[in-house]
Short mmCIF file of C-alpha atoms in Angstrom, two decimals:
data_model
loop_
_atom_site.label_atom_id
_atom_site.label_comp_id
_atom_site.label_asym_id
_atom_site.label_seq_id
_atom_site.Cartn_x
_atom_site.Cartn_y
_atom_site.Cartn_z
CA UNK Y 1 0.00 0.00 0.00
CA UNK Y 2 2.86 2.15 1.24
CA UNK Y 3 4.25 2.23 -2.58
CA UNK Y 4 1.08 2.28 -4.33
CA UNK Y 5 0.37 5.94 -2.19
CA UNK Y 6 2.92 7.74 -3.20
CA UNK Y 7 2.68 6.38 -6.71
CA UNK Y 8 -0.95 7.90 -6.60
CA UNK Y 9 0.04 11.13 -4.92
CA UNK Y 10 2.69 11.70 -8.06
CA UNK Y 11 -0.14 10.70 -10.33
CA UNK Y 12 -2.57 13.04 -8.82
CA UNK Y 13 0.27 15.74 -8.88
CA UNK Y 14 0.80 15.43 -12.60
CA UNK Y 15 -2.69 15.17 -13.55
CA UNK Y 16 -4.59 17.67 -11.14
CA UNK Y 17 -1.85 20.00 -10.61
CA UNK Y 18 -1.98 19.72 -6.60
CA UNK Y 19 1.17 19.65 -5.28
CA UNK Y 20 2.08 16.04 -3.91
CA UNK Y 21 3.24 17.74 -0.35
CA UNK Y 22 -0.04 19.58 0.43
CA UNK Y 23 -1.55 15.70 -0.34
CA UNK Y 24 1.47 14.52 2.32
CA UNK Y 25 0.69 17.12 4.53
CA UNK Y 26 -3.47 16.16 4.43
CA UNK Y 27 -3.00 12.92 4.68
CA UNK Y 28 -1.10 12.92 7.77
CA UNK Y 29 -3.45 14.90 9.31
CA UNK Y 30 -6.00 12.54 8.69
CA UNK Y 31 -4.17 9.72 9.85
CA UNK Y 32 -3.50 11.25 13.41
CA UNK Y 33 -7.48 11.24 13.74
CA UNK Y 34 -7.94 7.98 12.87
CA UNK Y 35 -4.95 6.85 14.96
CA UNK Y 36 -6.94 8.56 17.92
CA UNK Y 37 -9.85 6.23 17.34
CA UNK Y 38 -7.63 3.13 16.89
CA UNK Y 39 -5.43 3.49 19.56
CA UNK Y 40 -7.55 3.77 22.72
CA UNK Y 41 -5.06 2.41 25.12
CA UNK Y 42 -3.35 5.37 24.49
CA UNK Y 43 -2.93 8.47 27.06
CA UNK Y 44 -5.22 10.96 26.22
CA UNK Y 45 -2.61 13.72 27.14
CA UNK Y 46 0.06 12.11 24.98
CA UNK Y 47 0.47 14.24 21.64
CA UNK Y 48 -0.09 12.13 18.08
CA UNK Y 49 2.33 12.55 15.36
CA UNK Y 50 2.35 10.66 12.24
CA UNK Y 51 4.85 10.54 9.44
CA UNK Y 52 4.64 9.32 5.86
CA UNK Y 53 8.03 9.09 3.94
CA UNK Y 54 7.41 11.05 0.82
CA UNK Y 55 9.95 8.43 -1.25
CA UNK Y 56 8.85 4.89 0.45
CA UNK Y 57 5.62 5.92 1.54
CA UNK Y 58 5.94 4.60 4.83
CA UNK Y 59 3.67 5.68 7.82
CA UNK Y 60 4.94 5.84 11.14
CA UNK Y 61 3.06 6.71 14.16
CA UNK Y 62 4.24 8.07 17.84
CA UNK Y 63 2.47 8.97 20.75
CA UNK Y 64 4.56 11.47 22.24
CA UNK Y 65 8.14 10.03 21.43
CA UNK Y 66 7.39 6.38 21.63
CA UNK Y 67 6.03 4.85 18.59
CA UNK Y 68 3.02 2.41 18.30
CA UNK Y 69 2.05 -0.07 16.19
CA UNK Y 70 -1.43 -1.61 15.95
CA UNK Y 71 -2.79 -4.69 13.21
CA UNK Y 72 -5.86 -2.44 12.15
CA UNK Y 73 -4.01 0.93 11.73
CA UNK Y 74 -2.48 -0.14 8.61
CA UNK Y 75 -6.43 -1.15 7.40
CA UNK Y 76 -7.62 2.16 8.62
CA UNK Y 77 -5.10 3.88 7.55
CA UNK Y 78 -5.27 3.24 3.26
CA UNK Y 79 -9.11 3.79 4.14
CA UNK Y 80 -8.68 7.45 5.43
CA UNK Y 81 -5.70 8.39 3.05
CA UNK Y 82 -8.31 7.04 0.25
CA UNK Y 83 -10.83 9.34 1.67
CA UNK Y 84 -8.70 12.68 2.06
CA UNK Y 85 -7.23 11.78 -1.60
CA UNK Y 86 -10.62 12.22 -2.78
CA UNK Y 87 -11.24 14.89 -0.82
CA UNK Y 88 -8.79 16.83 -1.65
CA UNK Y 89 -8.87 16.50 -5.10
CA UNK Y 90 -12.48 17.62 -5.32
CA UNK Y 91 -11.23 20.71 -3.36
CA UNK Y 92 -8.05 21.55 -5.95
CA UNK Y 93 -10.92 20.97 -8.94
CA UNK Y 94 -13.30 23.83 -7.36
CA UNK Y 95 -10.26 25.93 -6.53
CA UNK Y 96 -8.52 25.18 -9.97
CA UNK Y 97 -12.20 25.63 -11.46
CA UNK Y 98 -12.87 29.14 -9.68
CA UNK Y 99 -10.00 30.71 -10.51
CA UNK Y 100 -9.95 30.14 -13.77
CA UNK Y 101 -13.32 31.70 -14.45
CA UNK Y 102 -12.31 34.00 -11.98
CA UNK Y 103 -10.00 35.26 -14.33
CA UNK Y 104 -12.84 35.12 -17.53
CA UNK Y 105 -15.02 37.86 -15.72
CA UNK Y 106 -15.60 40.13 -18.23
CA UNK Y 107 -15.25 37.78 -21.26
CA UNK Y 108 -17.40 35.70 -23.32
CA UNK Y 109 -17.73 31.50 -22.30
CA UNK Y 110 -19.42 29.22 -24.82
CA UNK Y 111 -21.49 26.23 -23.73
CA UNK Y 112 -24.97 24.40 -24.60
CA UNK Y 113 -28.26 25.14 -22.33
CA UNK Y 114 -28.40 21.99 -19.80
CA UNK Y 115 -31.71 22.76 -18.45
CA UNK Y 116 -33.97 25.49 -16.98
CA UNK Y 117 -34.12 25.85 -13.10
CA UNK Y 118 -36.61 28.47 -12.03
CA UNK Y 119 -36.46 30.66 -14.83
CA UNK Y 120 -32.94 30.32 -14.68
CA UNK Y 121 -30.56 29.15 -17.66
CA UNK Y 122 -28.03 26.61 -16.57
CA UNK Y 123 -25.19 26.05 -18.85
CA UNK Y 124 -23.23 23.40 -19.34
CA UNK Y 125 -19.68 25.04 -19.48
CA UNK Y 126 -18.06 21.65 -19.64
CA UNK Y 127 -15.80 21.85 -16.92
CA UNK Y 128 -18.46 23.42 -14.87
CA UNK Y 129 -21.82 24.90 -15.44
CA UNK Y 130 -23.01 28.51 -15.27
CA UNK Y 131 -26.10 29.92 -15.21
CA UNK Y 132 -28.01 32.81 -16.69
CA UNK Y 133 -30.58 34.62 -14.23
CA UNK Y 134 -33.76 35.78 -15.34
CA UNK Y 135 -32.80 39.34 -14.96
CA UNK Y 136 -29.59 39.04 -17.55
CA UNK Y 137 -31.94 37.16 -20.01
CA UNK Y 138 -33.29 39.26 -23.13
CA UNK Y 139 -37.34 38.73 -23.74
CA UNK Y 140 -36.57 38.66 -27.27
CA UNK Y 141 -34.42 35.69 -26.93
CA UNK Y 142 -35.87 31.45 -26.74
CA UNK Y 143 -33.07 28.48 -26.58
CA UNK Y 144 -34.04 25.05 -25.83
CA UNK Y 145 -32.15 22.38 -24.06
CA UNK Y 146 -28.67 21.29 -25.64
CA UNK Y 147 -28.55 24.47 -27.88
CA UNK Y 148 -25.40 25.84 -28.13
CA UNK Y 149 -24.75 29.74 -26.09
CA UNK Y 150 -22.36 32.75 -25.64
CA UNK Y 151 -22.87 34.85 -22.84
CA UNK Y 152 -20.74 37.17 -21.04
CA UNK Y 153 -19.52 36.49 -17.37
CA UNK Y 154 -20.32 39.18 -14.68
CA UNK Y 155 -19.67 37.36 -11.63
CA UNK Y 156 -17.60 34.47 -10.14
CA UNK Y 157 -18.67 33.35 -6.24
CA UNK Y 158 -17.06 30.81 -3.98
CA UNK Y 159 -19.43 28.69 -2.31
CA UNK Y 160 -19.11 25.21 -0.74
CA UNK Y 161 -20.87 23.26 -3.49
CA UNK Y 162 -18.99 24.68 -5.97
CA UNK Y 163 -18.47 28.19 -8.19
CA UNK Y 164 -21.19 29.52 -8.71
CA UNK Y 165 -20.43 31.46 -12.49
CA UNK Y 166 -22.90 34.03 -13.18
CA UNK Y 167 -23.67 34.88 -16.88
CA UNK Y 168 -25.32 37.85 -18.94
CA UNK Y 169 -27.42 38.17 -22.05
CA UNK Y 170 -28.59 41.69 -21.44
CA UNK Y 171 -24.77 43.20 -20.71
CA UNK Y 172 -23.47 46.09 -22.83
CA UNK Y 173 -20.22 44.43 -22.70
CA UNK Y 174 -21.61 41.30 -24.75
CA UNK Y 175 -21.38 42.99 -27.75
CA UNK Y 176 -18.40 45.24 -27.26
CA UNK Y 177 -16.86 41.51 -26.51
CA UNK Y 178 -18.72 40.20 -29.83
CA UNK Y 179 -17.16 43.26 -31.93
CA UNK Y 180 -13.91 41.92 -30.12
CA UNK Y 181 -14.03 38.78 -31.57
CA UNK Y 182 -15.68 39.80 -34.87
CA UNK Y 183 -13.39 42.65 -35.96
CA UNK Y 184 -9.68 42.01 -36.32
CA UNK Y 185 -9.45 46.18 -35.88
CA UNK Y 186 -10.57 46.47 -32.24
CA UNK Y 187 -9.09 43.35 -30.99
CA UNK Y 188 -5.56 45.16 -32.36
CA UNK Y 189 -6.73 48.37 -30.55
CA UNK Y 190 -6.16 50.21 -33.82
CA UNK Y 191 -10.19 50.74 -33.73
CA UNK Y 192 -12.04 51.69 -29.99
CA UNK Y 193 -15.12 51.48 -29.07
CA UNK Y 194 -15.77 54.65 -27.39
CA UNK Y 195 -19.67 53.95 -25.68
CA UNK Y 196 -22.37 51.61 -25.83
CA UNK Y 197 -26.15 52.31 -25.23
CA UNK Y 198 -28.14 49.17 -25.62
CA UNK Y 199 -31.54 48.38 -24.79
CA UNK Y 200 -30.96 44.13 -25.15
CA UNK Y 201 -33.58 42.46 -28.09
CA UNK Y 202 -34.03 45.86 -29.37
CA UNK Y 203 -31.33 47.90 -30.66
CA UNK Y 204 -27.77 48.96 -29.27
CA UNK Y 205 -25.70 51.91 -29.91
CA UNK Y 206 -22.27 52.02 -30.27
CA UNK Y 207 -19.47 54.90 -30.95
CA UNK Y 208 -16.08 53.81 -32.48
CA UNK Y 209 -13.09 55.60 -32.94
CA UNK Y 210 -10.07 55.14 -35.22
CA UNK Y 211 -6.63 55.93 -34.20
CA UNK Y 212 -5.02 54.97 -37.73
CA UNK Y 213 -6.54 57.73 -40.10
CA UNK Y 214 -6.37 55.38 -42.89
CA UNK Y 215 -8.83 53.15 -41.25
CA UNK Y 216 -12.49 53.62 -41.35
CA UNK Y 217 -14.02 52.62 -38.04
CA UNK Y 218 -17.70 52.43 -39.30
CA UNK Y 219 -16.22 50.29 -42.26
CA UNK Y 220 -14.33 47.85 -40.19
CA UNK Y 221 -17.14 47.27 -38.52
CA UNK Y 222 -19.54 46.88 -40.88
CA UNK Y 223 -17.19 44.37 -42.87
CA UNK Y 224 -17.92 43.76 -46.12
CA UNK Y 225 -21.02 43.50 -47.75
CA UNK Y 226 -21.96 43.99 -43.63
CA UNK Y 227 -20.99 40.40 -43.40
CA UNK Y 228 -19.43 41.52 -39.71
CA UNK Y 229 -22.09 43.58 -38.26
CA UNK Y 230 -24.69 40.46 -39.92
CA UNK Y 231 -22.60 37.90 -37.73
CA UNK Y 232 -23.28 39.63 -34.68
CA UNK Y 233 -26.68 40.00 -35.16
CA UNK Y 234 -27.25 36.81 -35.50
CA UNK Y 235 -25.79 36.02 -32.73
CA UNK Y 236 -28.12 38.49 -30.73
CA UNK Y 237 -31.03 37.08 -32.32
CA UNK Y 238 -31.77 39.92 -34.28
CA UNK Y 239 -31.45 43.13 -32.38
CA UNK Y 240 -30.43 45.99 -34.18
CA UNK Y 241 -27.02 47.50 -34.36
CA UNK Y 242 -26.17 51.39 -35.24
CA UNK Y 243 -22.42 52.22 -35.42
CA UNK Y 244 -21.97 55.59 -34.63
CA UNK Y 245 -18.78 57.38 -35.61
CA UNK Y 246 -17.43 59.05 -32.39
CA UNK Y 247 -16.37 62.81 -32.22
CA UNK Y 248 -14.80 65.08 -29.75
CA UNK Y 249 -16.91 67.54 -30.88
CA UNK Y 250 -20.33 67.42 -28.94
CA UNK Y 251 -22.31 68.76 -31.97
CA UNK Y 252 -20.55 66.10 -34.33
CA UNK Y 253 -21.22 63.37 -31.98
CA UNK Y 254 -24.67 64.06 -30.56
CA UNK Y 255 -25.50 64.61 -34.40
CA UNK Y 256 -24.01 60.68 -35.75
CA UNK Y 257 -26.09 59.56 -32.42
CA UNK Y 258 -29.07 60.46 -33.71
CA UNK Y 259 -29.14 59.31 -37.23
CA UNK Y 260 -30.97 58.84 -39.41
CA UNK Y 261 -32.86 61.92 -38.61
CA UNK Y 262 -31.61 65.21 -40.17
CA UNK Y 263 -30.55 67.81 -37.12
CA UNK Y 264 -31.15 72.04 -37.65
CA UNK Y 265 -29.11 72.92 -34.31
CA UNK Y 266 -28.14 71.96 -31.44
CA UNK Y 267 -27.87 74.32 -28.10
CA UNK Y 268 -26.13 72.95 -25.16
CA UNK Y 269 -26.17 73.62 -21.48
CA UNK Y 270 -23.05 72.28 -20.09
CA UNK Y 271 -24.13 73.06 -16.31
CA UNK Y 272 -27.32 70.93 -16.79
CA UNK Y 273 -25.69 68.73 -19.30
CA UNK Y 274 -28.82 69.07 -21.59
CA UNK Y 275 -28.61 69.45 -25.02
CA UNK Y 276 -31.71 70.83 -27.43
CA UNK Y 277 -31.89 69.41 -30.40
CA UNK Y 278 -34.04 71.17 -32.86
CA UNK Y 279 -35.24 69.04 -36.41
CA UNK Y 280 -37.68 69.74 -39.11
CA UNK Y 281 -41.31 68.61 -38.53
CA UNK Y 282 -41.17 65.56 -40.52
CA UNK Y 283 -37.94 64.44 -38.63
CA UNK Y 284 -39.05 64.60 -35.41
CA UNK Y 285 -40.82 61.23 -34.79
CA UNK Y 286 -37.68 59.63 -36.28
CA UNK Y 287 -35.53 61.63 -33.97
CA UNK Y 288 -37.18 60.28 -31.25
CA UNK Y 289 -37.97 56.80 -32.44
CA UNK Y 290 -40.36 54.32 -31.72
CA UNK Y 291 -41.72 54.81 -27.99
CA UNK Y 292 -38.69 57.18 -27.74
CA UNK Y 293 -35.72 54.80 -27.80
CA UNK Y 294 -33.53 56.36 -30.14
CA UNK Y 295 -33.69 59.43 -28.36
CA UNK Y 296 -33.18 57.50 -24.92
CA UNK Y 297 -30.13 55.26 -26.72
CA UNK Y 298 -28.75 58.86 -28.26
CA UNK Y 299 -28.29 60.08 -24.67
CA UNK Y 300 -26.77 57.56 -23.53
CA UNK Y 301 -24.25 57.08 -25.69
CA UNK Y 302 -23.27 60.68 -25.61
CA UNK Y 303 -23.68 61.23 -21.86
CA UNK Y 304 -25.67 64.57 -22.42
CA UNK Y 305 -29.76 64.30 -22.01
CA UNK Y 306 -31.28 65.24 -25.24
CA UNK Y 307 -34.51 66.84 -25.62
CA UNK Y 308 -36.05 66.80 -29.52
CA UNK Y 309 -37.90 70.09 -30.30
CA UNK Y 310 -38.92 71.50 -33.72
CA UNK Y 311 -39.12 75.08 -34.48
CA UNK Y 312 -42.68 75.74 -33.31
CA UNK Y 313 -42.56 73.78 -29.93
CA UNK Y 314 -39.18 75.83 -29.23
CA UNK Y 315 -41.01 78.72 -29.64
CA UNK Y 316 -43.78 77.75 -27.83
CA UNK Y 317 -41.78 76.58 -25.21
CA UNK Y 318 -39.66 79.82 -24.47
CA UNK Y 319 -41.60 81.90 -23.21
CA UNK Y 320 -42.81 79.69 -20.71
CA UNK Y 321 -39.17 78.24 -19.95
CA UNK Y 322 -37.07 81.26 -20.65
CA UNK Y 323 -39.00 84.35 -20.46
CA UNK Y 324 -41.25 83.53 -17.57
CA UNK Y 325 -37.84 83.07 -15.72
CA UNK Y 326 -36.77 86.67 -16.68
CA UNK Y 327 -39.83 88.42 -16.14
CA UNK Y 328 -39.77 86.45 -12.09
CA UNK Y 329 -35.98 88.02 -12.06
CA UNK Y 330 -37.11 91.26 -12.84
CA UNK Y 331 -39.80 91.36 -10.28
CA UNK Y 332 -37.25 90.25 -7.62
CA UNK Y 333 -34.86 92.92 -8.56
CA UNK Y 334 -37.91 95.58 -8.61
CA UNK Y 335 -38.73 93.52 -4.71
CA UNK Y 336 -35.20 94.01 -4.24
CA UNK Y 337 -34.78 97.38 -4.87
CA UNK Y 338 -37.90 98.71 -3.10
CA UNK Y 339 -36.15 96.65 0.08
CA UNK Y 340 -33.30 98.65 -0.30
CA UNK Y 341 -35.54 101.75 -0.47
CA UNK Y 342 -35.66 101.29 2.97
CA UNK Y 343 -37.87 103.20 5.37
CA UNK Y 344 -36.77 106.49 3.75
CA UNK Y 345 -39.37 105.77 0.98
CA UNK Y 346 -42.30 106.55 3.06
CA UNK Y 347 -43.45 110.40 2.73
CA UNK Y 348 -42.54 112.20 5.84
CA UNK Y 349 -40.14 109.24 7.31
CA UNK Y 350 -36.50 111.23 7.24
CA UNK Y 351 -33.00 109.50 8.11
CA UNK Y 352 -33.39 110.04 12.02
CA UNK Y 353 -37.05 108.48 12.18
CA UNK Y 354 -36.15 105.61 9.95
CA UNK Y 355 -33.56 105.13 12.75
CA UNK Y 356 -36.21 105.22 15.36
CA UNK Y 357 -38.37 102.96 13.62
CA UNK Y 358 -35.36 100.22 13.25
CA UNK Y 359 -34.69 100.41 16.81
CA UNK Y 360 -38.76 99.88 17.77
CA UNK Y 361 -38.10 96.84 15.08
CA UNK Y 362 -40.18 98.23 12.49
CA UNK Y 363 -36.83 97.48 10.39
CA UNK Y 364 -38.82 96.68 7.16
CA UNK Y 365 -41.97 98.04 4.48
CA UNK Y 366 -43.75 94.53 5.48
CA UNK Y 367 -43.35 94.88 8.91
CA UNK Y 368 -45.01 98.49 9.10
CA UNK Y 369 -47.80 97.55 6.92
CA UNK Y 370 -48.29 94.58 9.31
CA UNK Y 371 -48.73 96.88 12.57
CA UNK Y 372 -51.15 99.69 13.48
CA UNK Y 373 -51.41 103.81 14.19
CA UNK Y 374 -51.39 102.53 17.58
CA UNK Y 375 -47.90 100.88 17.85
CA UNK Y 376 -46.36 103.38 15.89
CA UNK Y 377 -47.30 106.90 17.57
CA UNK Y 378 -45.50 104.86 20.42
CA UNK Y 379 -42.51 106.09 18.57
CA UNK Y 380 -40.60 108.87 19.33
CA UNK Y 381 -41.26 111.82 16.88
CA UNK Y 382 -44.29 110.26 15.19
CA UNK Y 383 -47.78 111.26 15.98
CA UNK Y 384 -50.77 109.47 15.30
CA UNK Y 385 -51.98 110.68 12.35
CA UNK Y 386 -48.69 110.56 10.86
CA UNK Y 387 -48.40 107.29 11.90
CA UNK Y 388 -51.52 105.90 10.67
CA UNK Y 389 -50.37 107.90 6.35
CA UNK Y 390 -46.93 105.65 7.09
CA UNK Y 391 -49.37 102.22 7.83
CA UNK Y 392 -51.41 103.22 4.80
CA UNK Y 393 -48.74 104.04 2.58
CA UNK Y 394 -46.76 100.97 3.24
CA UNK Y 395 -49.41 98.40 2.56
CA UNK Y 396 -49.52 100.06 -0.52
CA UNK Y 397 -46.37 99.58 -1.50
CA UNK Y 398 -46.21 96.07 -0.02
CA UNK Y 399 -49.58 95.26 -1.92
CA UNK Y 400 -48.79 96.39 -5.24
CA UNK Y 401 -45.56 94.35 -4.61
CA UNK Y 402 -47.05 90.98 -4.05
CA UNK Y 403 -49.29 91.38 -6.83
CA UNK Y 404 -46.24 92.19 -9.15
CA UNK Y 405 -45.00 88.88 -7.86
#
């Protein structure tokens, strides 16, 4: 047996890749338990050792420094070194297993639909499976059992059965991977794919760049006849594909987003990162799209929110967005400036009773308006009458200033 161990440790080195002393190491472990459970004449107290020559394959055993011997360890023993073989090896297969997809997150894996577990895909990945939730799964999209898949890989978790490898249908990244693979051009980083805006079944977005000038990016991508852009299609099960030709230049770029439709101007508020787009009449539901998705898929891609006006709704829409705003502005400055006024815009109220008045509190239009003859003629230097022309007077003023407002 002794011979035939270390033979299968070697074996299980080559093969597996676990190294043959982390075996040694677990199978001595194990073999101290078990000698616990043979040995029962033993002294509790006394410490277990056990050693396995890593070239004969020998196994010793000592309870403290004496060694024991006992007809049914050797029995037990091949049992439990069988067991922690097996063991182990199912441990190095999940390890070896995890961190290689581990290192796939963010790539495509190819595999054929096992079954369907609670409106879950599981995929056989050969080595493993993986599974597609319902929430990464496109509506537009049917397989059946044994059909072959790509799908992107999002997520990699370590749990006790196994790896659990989570994959996507519905990820951006799935076709930016798929243009990867498709296009010689990107995967040499001579073209980039700048953004992607995809709504998955439908129709995805994407902005590519050229660093070679003698390289058309749209073209690469297109291929000929559209042969490449037609592979990866069919691959999504028909969604559509626009390639949009990137630009530095906001207007360029927001204007290749939204093709087809024909742009008049664009105005752009960097603060609010909003961007009007105007467009003739007849170019307007195209600008938007169907249920407004290529509107929603232009803004996106270009990071700036687009709102789709013609002419006449512009119109119709400034004075209620832009002038309304000014005339408010103008109101506050006219508030503003009849604050500033002070007291000293009430007939008869001079620097030194304006003073007064402040001191009583009376530091404001609104607040004199708000009092009475009564509280006022309190005031030194202002008689009642007077007092009761100042009340009057500044609930005019305060009244014709709310109403402005």
């Amino acid at each position: 047996m002794n011979g035939e161990l270390i033979a299968i440790l070697e074996q299980i080195e080559r093969d597996k890749g676990i190294d043959k002393d982390v075996l040694l190491q677990a199978v001595e472990s194990a073999l101290v338990s078990a000698a616990k459970k043979v040995w029962k004449d033993v002294d509790p107290e006394a410490e277990i050792k056990v050693e396995l020559d890593k070239e004969t394959g020998k196994i010793r055993a000592f309870a403290g420094n004496k060694e024991i011997k006992s007809k049914d360890f050797g029995r037990i023993a091949a049992q439990t070194a069988k067991q922690v073989i097996i063991q182990k090896i199912r441990e190095a297969e999940k390890d070896v297993i995890f961190g290689e997809f581990q290192g796939r997150v963010g790539q495509i894996v190819s595999g054929s639909v096992y079954r369907f577990e609670r409106g879950n895909i599981i995929v056989d990945l050969n080595k493993t499976e993986g599974f597609i939730p319902k929430s990464e799964q496109s509506a537009k999209e049917e397989f059946h059992q044994g059909e072959r898949i790509r799908a992107y890989v999002i997520d990699v978790k370590k749990e006790s059965k196994g790896p659990q490898i989570v994959l996507s249908r519905t990820h951006p990244n799935l076709v930016r991977k798929l243009f990867e693979l498709e296009v010689p051009e990107i995967y040499e980083s001579i073209v980039e794919i700048k953004s992607i805006a995809r709504e998955a079944g439908e129709r995805t977005k994407i902005a590519v760049w050229s660093k070679d000038e003698k390289v058309d990016c749209v073209g690469a991508c297109v291929g000929m006849r559209g042969q490449r852009v037609k592979n990866i299609v069919l691959e999504l099960h028909g969604e559509k594909i626009d390639i949009v030709r990137w630009s530095d230049d906001n207007n360029d770029f927001v204007v290749a987003a939204l093709s087809p439709a024909k742009i008049q101007k664009i105005s752009f508020d960097k603060e609010a990162h909003r961007a009007q787009v105007i467009v003739p009449e007849d170019q307007l539901s195209l600008a938007i799209g169907k249920h407004g998705q290529n509107v929603r898929l232009a803004s996106k891609l270009t990071g700036w929110e687009l709102d789709i006006r013609t002419e006449e709704t512009k119109e119709e829409k400034e004075p209620k967005e832009l002038k309304e705003p000014k005339e408010k502005k103008e109101k506050k400055e006219k508030r503003e400036t009849k604050k500033t006024l002070e007291l000293t815009s009430l007939t008869g109220v001079g620097a030194k009773l304006a003073e007064n008045l402040k001191e009583a509190g009376f530091d404001s239009l609104e607040k004199i308006a708000g009092s009475n003859a009564e509280e006022l003629s309190k005031i030194k230097g202002l008689g009642k009458k007077k007092a009761e022309n100042i009340v009057k007077e500044a609930g005019k003023l305060v009244g014709e200033d709310e109403k402005e407002g």
